[in-house]
Amino acid sequence: SYDLTQPPSVSVSPGLTATITCSGDKLGEKYVCWYQQKPGQSPVLVIHQDTKRPSGIPERFSGSNSGNTATLTISGTQAMDEADYYCQAWDSSFVVFGGGTKLTVL
Amino acid sequence: EVQLVESGGGLIQPGGSLRLSCAASGFTVSSSYMSWVRQAPGKGLEWVSLIYSGGTTSYADSVKGRFTMSRDNSKNTLFLQMNSLRAEDTAMYYCALLLRSTGEFDYWGQGTLVTVSS
């Protein structure tokens, strides 16, 4: 099976840059996407195909993927960005999620 | 506008069966990739199953042989038949739509809660 590893938690001060990593074997050879999930809500896609933002997602969200690590970057983090974030990849018809990272804005 | 509405969740005893439904609108289920994803209380997301536009299905090892994903094209509805349910199947079950073959879930339903307990 294929595993994706995320840090359980990340903290950031308002206005600063938050970085959330996702690690997996040769992850750079796969497409990675990221979801934001707030309490009691369904996940929302914020980055797909490593770097692309869906319509309606703020420009402060960006992504990258190379080697064994994909990264979600939130520039100028706002209080509304506090949420759980999950990376996800597709591997030979199986879908894999990372364990999730709780982003705290304080 | 794409909408996904799940139903069919509830309290079920271990070993029992349940069928979840996902009513879709704004697109055609039969020509789409769709998936079920679950989330145990306080835990992360776990992929359950996937159906390709051609009808082929794929399952996570944790549910293979117990869960069956299908669709009714005339009703534009997706199903998940869950048999031999276990306590560890307790979760919110979401259906999700993939717009591309690159594996990301563009739209999610609101979820339906399944509780397996005696």
GROMACS .gro file of C-alpha atoms in nm:
model
  224
    1SER     CA    1   0.000   0.000   0.000
    2TYR     CA    2   0.099   0.360  -0.048
    3ASP     CA    3   0.120   0.602   0.246
    4LEU     CA    4   0.110   0.980   0.269
    5THR     CA    5   0.250   1.146   0.581
    6GLN     CA    6   0.146   1.489   0.709
    7PRO     CA    7   0.239   1.670   1.032
    8PRO     CA    8  -0.052   1.647   1.278
    9SER     CA    9  -0.050   2.018   1.348
   10VAL     CA   10   0.088   2.347   1.223
   11SER     CA   11   0.055   2.687   1.386
   12VAL     CA   12   0.088   3.026   1.219
   13SER     CA   13   0.034   3.389   1.316
   14PRO     CA   14  -0.218   3.593   1.117
   15GLY     CA   15  -0.067   3.753   0.810
   16LEU     CA   16   0.225   3.513   0.793
   17THR     CA   17   0.287   3.213   0.567
   18ALA     CA   18   0.172   2.864   0.661
   19THR     CA   19   0.340   2.561   0.508
   20ILE     CA   20   0.193   2.211   0.526
   21THR     CA   21   0.389   1.917   0.390
   22CYS     CA   22   0.283   1.579   0.256
   23SER     CA   23   0.542   1.305   0.207
   24GLY     CA   24   0.531   0.984   0.011
   25ASP     CA   25   0.760   0.764  -0.194
   26LYS     CA   26   0.826   0.931  -0.533
   27LEU     CA   27   0.526   1.155  -0.468
   28GLY     CA   28   0.653   1.400  -0.727
   29GLU     CA   29   0.564   1.145  -0.996
   30LYS     CA   30   0.196   1.158  -0.899
   31TYR     CA   31  -0.064   1.433  -0.901
   32VAL     CA   32  -0.140   1.568  -0.553
   33CYS     CA   33  -0.441   1.765  -0.441
   34TRP     CA   34  -0.535   1.934  -0.113
   35TYR     CA   35  -0.862   1.972   0.075
   36GLN     CA   36  -0.969   2.210   0.347
   37GLN     CA   37  -1.221   2.087   0.602
   38LYS     CA   38  -1.377   2.304   0.871
   39PRO     CA   39  -1.564   2.153   1.170
   40GLY     CA   40  -1.899   2.005   1.074
   41GLN     CA   41  -1.846   2.070   0.703
   42SER     CA   42  -1.759   1.860   0.399
   43PRO     CA   43  -1.408   1.887   0.255
   44VAL     CA   44  -1.340   2.154  -0.008
   45LEU     CA   45  -1.082   2.114  -0.285
   46VAL     CA   46  -0.828   2.399  -0.265
   47ILE     CA   47  -0.545   2.272  -0.488
   48HIS     CA   48  -0.548   2.006  -0.763
   49GLN     CA   49  -0.290   1.867  -1.004
   50ASP     CA   50  -0.015   1.985  -0.768
   51THR     CA   51  -0.049   2.358  -0.832
   52LYS     CA   52  -0.391   2.450  -0.972
   53ARG     CA   53  -0.652   2.644  -0.780
   54PRO     CA   54  -1.020   2.571  -0.843
   55SER     CA   55  -1.246   2.862  -0.918
   56GLY     CA   56  -1.329   3.058  -0.605
   57ILE     CA   57  -1.021   2.957  -0.407
   58PRO     CA   58  -0.818   3.262  -0.295
   59GLU     CA   59  -0.481   3.328  -0.455
   60ARG     CA   60  -0.310   3.297  -0.117
   61PHE     CA   61  -0.340   2.919  -0.155
   62SER     CA   62  -0.064   2.759  -0.363
   63GLY     CA   63   0.091   2.417  -0.404
   64SER     CA   64   0.403   2.243  -0.522
   65ASN     CA   65   0.519   1.884  -0.561
   66SER     CA   66   0.868   1.748  -0.619
   67GLY     CA   67   1.071   1.449  -0.516
   68ASN     CA   68   0.903   1.288  -0.218
   69THR     CA   69   0.722   1.595  -0.085
   70ALA     CA   70   0.421   1.801  -0.179
   71THR     CA   71   0.361   2.133  -0.009
   72LEU     CA   72   0.054   2.348   0.050
   73THR     CA   73   0.141   2.711   0.115
   74ILE     CA   74  -0.100   2.970   0.250
   75SER     CA   75   0.039   3.322   0.217
   76GLY     CA   76  -0.097   3.599   0.438
   77THR     CA   77  -0.287   3.346   0.647
   78GLN     CA   78  -0.622   3.463   0.777
   79ALA     CA   79  -0.825   3.348   1.074
   80MET     CA   80  -1.078   3.192   0.834
   81ASP     CA   81  -0.805   2.955   0.711
   82GLU     CA   82  -0.802   2.770   1.043
   83ALA     CA   83  -0.909   2.417   0.947
   84ASP     CA   84  -0.793   2.063   0.884
   85TYR     CA   85  -0.603   2.011   0.561
   86TYR     CA   86  -0.565   1.679   0.379
   87CYS     CA   87  -0.340   1.588   0.092
   88GLN     CA   88  -0.449   1.319  -0.151
   89ALA     CA   89  -0.292   1.128  -0.437
   90TRP     CA   90  -0.403   0.871  -0.691
   91ASP     CA   91  -0.197   0.554  -0.720
   92SER     CA   92  -0.286   0.280  -0.969
   93SER     CA   93  -0.663   0.325  -0.932
   94PHE     CA   94  -0.640   0.352  -0.554
   95VAL     CA   95  -0.700   0.680  -0.379
   96VAL     CA   96  -0.479   0.769  -0.083
   97PHE     CA   97  -0.529   1.044   0.175
   98GLY     CA   98  -0.275   1.183   0.414
   99GLY     CA   99  -0.361   1.175   0.783
  100GLY     CA  100  -0.450   1.543   0.793
  101THR     CA  101  -0.296   1.854   0.946
  102LYS     CA  102  -0.475   2.084   1.185
  103LEU     CA  103  -0.383   2.443   1.102
  104THR     CA  104  -0.414   2.681   1.396
  105VAL     CA  105  -0.403   3.055   1.335
  106LEU     CA  106  -0.300   3.234   1.652
  107GLU     CA  107  -2.521   2.344  -1.049
  108VAL     CA  108  -2.373   2.021  -0.921
  109GLN     CA  109  -2.546   1.876  -0.615
  110LEU     CA  110  -2.484   1.550  -0.429
  111VAL     CA  111  -2.730   1.441  -0.161
  112GLU     CA  112  -2.654   1.131   0.045
  113SER     CA  113  -2.911   0.932   0.239
  114GLY     CA  114  -2.959   0.592   0.398
  115GLY     CA  115  -2.736   0.621   0.702
  116GLY     CA  116  -2.843   0.521   1.051
  117LEU     CA  117  -2.781   0.289   1.344
  118ILE     CA  118  -2.717  -0.072   1.253
  119GLN     CA  119  -2.602  -0.373   1.453
  120PRO     CA  120  -2.269  -0.542   1.382
  121GLY     CA  121  -2.305  -0.793   1.102
  122GLY     CA  122  -2.595  -0.606   0.949
  123SER     CA  123  -2.639  -0.446   0.608
  124LEU     CA  124  -2.718  -0.096   0.490
  125ARG     CA  125  -2.751   0.070   0.151
  126LEU     CA  126  -2.646   0.430   0.106
  127SER     CA  127  -2.772   0.646  -0.179
  128CYS     CA  128  -2.628   0.956  -0.340
  129ALA     CA  129  -2.874   1.150  -0.556
  130ALA     CA  130  -2.692   1.359  -0.814
  131SER     CA  131  -2.802   1.663  -1.012
  132GLY     CA  132  -2.631   1.903  -1.249
  133PHE     CA  133  -2.434   1.629  -1.423
  134THR     CA  134  -2.474   1.272  -1.549
  135VAL     CA  135  -2.364   0.995  -1.314
  136SER     CA  136  -2.323   0.740  -1.592
  137SER     CA  137  -2.051   0.942  -1.766
  138SER     CA  138  -1.864   1.041  -1.451
  139TYR     CA  139  -1.604   0.911  -1.210
  140MET     CA  140  -1.752   0.901  -0.860
  141SER     CA  141  -1.637   0.785  -0.522
  142TRP     CA  142  -1.735   0.717  -0.162
  143VAL     CA  143  -1.513   0.855   0.113
  144ARG     CA  144  -1.569   0.809   0.485
  145GLN     CA  145  -1.457   0.981   0.802
  146ALA     CA  146  -1.476   0.816   1.142
  147PRO     CA  147  -1.565   1.050   1.428
  148GLY     CA  148  -1.268   1.274   1.505
  149LYS     CA  149  -1.051   1.101   1.245
  150GLY     CA  150  -0.921   1.170   0.897
  151LEU     CA  151  -1.058   1.100   0.552
  152GLU     CA  152  -1.052   0.742   0.421
  153TRP     CA  153  -1.122   0.649   0.062
  154VAL     CA  154  -1.378   0.367   0.030
  155SER     CA  155  -1.458   0.303  -0.337
  156LEU     CA  156  -1.454   0.443  -0.689
  157ILE     CA  157  -1.660   0.385  -1.000
  158TYR     CA  158  -1.531   0.480  -1.342
  159SER     CA  159  -1.752   0.613  -1.618
  160GLY     CA  160  -1.733   0.272  -1.788
  161GLY     CA  161  -1.870   0.104  -1.475
  162THR     CA  162  -1.551  -0.054  -1.342
  163THR     CA  163  -1.519  -0.031  -0.965
  164SER     CA  164  -1.229  -0.021  -0.722
  165TYR     CA  165  -1.232  -0.068  -0.343
  166ALA     CA  166  -1.014  -0.005  -0.043
  167ASP     CA  167  -0.878  -0.325   0.113
  168SER     CA  168  -1.070  -0.249   0.434
  169VAL     CA  169  -1.407  -0.291   0.259
  170LYS     CA  170  -1.328  -0.522  -0.032
  171GLY     CA  171  -1.567  -0.817  -0.041
  172ARG     CA  172  -1.814  -0.648   0.195
  173PHE     CA  173  -1.909  -0.325   0.014
  174THR     CA  174  -2.043  -0.290  -0.340
  175MET     CA  175  -2.069   0.036  -0.531
  176SER     CA  176  -2.322   0.072  -0.810
  177ARG     CA  177  -2.532   0.328  -0.993
  178ASP     CA  178  -2.879   0.364  -1.140
  179ASN     CA  179  -2.842   0.570  -1.454
  180SER     CA  180  -3.217   0.622  -1.491
  181LYS     CA  181  -3.230   0.783  -1.146
  182ASN     CA  182  -2.889   0.950  -1.174
  183THR     CA  183  -2.808   0.798  -0.837
  184LEU     CA  184  -2.505   0.628  -0.684
  185PHE     CA  185  -2.529   0.350  -0.425
  186LEU     CA  186  -2.308   0.183  -0.169
  187GLN     CA  187  -2.428  -0.155  -0.046
  188MET     CA  188  -2.258  -0.232   0.284
  189ASN     CA  189  -2.271  -0.586   0.424
  190SER     CA  190  -2.113  -0.755   0.726
  191LEU     CA  191  -2.080  -0.420   0.897
  192ARG     CA  192  -1.830  -0.377   1.178
  193ALA     CA  193  -1.787  -0.121   1.454
  194GLU     CA  194  -1.490   0.024   1.265
  195ASP     CA  195  -1.721   0.108   0.972
  196THR     CA  196  -1.884   0.375   1.189
  197ALA     CA  197  -1.829   0.701   1.003
  198MET     CA  198  -1.973   0.986   0.803
  199TYR     CA  199  -1.997   0.865   0.445
  200TYR     CA  200  -1.954   1.119   0.166
  201CYS     CA  201  -2.009   1.071  -0.205
  202ALA     CA  202  -1.784   1.275  -0.428
  203LEU     CA  203  -1.752   1.366  -0.797
  204LEU     CA  204  -1.432   1.368  -0.997
  205LEU     CA  205  -1.436   1.603  -1.297
  206ARG     CA  206  -1.103   1.485  -1.435
  207SER     CA  207  -0.910   1.159  -1.453
  208THR     CA  208  -0.635   1.304  -1.232
  209GLY     CA  209  -0.801   1.173  -0.917
  210GLU     CA  210  -0.922   1.477  -0.725
  211PHE     CA  211  -1.269   1.513  -0.578
  212ASP     CA  212  -1.417   1.838  -0.706
  213TYR     CA  213  -1.758   1.815  -0.539
  214TRP     CA  214  -1.871   1.653  -0.214
  215GLY     CA  215  -2.208   1.581  -0.065
  216GLN     CA  216  -2.301   1.673   0.291
  217GLY     CA  217  -2.255   1.315   0.410
  218THR     CA  218  -2.470   1.054   0.582
  219LEU     CA  219  -2.378   0.907   0.921
  220VAL     CA  220  -2.350   0.533   0.971
  221THR     CA  221  -2.323   0.401   1.325
  222VAL     CA  222  -2.249   0.033   1.379
  223SER     CA  223  -2.326  -0.063   1.736
  224SER     CA  224  -2.521  -0.315   1.938
   0.00000   0.00000   0.00000
